[in-house]
Amino acid sequence: MTARNIIGSLEKLIKLHKSFNQLAIRKTAILKANDTEAITALLISEQKHIKAISRRIRKDKGQSRNFLQPMERRDSLPPSIP
Protein backbone atom coordinates (compact mmCIF):
# COMPACT_ATOMS: atom_id res chain seq x y z
CA MET A 1 0.00 0.00 0.00
CA THR A 2 1.40 3.34 -1.00
CA ALA A 3 0.43 6.88 -0.14
CA ARG A 4 -0.98 7.21 -3.68
CA ASN A 5 -3.29 4.26 -3.04
CA ILE A 6 -4.50 5.82 0.20
CA ILE A 7 -5.15 9.12 -1.57
CA GLY A 8 -7.06 7.29 -4.31
CA SER A 9 -9.17 5.50 -1.71
CA LEU A 10 -9.93 8.77 0.04
CA GLU A 11 -10.98 10.31 -3.28
CA LYS A 12 -13.42 7.43 -3.79
CA LEU A 13 -14.75 7.99 -0.28
CA ILE A 14 -15.28 11.67 -1.04
CA LYS A 15 -17.28 10.73 -4.17
CA LEU A 16 -19.47 8.41 -2.10
CA HIS A 17 -20.10 11.14 0.47
CA LYS A 18 -20.95 13.69 -2.24
CA SER A 19 -23.40 11.24 -3.79
CA PHE A 20 -24.91 10.55 -0.37
CA ASN A 21 -25.29 14.29 0.17
CA GLN A 22 -27.15 14.59 -3.15
CA LEU A 23 -29.55 11.92 -1.90
CA ALA A 24 -30.18 14.04 1.20
CA ILE A 25 -31.03 17.03 -0.99
CA ARG A 26 -33.41 14.89 -3.08
CA LYS A 27 -34.90 13.46 0.10
CA THR A 28 -35.83 16.94 1.31
CA ALA A 29 -37.71 17.66 -1.92
CA ILE A 30 -39.43 14.27 -1.86
CA LEU A 31 -40.54 14.74 1.75
CA LYS A 32 -41.93 18.17 0.93
CA ALA A 33 -43.88 16.63 -1.97
CA ASN A 34 -45.10 13.82 0.32
CA ASP A 35 -44.25 11.21 -2.34
CA THR A 36 -44.22 7.93 -0.39
CA GLU A 37 -43.19 5.74 -3.33
CA ALA A 38 -40.19 7.94 -4.10
CA ILE A 39 -39.14 8.08 -0.45
CA THR A 40 -39.17 4.27 -0.27
CA ALA A 41 -36.89 4.02 -3.31
CA LEU A 42 -34.64 6.74 -1.93
CA LEU A 43 -34.32 4.99 1.45
CA ILE A 44 -33.17 1.84 -0.33
CA SER A 45 -30.58 3.88 -2.21
CA GLU A 46 -29.48 5.53 1.05
CA GLN A 47 -28.95 2.13 2.65
CA LYS A 48 -26.79 1.05 -0.29
CA HIS A 49 -24.70 4.20 0.07
CA ILE A 50 -24.28 3.67 3.80
CA LYS A 51 -23.11 0.08 3.23
CA ALA A 52 -20.69 1.19 0.49
CA ILE A 53 -19.26 3.95 2.68
CA SER A 54 -18.88 1.54 5.61
CA ARG A 55 -17.11 -1.04 3.42
CA ARG A 56 -14.79 1.63 2.01
CA ILE A 57 -13.91 2.90 5.50
CA ARG A 58 -13.17 -0.63 6.79
CA LYS A 59 -11.00 -1.37 3.76
CA ASP A 60 -9.15 1.95 3.98
CA LYS A 61 -8.61 1.53 7.70
CA GLY A 62 -6.85 -1.80 7.19
CA GLN A 63 -4.78 -0.53 4.29
CA SER A 64 -3.75 2.59 6.18
CA ARG A 65 -2.78 0.51 9.19
CA ASN A 66 -0.63 -1.73 6.97
CA PHE A 67 0.96 1.36 5.45
CA LEU A 68 1.77 2.90 8.84
CA GLN A 69 3.02 -0.21 10.65
CA PRO A 70 6.53 -0.13 9.14
CA MET A 71 6.84 3.50 10.28
CA GLU A 72 5.70 2.61 13.79
CA ARG A 73 8.29 -0.17 13.98
CA ARG A 74 11.00 2.22 12.82
CA ASP A 75 9.99 4.75 15.47
CA SER A 76 10.08 2.13 18.22
CA LEU A 77 13.63 0.98 17.43
CA PRO A 78 16.40 2.37 19.60
CA PRO A 79 18.56 4.94 17.85
CA SER A 80 21.55 3.45 16.09
CA ILE A 81 25.05 4.50 17.03
CA PRO A 82 26.94 5.84 14.00
XYZ file of C-alpha atoms in Angstrom:
82
model
C 0.000 0.000 0.000
C 1.404 3.342 -1.002
C 0.431 6.875 -0.139
C -0.982 7.211 -3.678
C -3.293 4.259 -3.041
C -4.503 5.821 0.196
C -5.153 9.120 -1.571
C -7.063 7.291 -4.314
C -9.169 5.496 -1.711
C -9.935 8.769 0.041
C -10.978 10.310 -3.278
C -13.419 7.427 -3.792
C -14.753 7.987 -0.279
C -15.277 11.672 -1.040
C -17.280 10.725 -4.167
C -19.468 8.409 -2.098
C -20.099 11.142 0.467
C -20.953 13.687 -2.237
C -23.397 11.245 -3.785
C -24.909 10.549 -0.367
C -25.292 14.292 0.168
C -27.147 14.586 -3.148
C -29.545 11.922 -1.896
C -30.184 14.037 1.197
C -31.028 17.028 -0.992
C -33.406 14.892 -3.083
C -34.897 13.460 0.102
C -35.831 16.941 1.305
C -37.713 17.655 -1.922
C -39.431 14.266 -1.859
C -40.536 14.742 1.751
C -41.935 18.173 0.926
C -43.876 16.630 -1.965
C -45.102 13.818 0.318
C -44.245 11.206 -2.339
C -44.223 7.932 -0.388
C -43.185 5.738 -3.327
C -40.193 7.943 -4.105
C -39.137 8.076 -0.448
C -39.173 4.269 -0.273
C -36.887 4.024 -3.309
C -34.645 6.741 -1.930
C -34.323 4.994 1.446
C -33.168 1.839 -0.331
C -30.580 3.882 -2.206
C -29.477 5.528 1.049
C -28.945 2.128 2.651
C -26.789 1.045 -0.294
C -24.700 4.204 0.067
C -24.276 3.668 3.803
C -23.108 0.084 3.228
C -20.694 1.187 0.489
C -19.261 3.946 2.678
C -18.875 1.540 5.612
C -17.111 -1.039 3.422
C -14.790 1.628 2.012
C -13.906 2.900 5.499
C -13.172 -0.626 6.789
C -10.999 -1.374 3.755
C -9.151 1.946 3.979
C -8.612 1.526 7.703
C -6.854 -1.804 7.188
C -4.777 -0.528 4.286
C -3.746 2.586 6.179
C -2.785 0.513 9.188
C -0.630 -1.726 6.971
C 0.964 1.360 5.448
C 1.765 2.900 8.837
C 3.016 -0.214 10.650
C 6.526 -0.131 9.141
C 6.837 3.500 10.277
C 5.699 2.615 13.793
C 8.289 -0.168 13.976
C 10.996 2.222 12.823
C 9.990 4.753 15.466
C 10.083 2.134 18.219
C 13.629 0.978 17.434
C 16.398 2.367 19.600
C 18.560 4.944 17.853
C 21.550 3.453 16.094
C 25.052 4.505 17.028
C 26.945 5.836 14.001
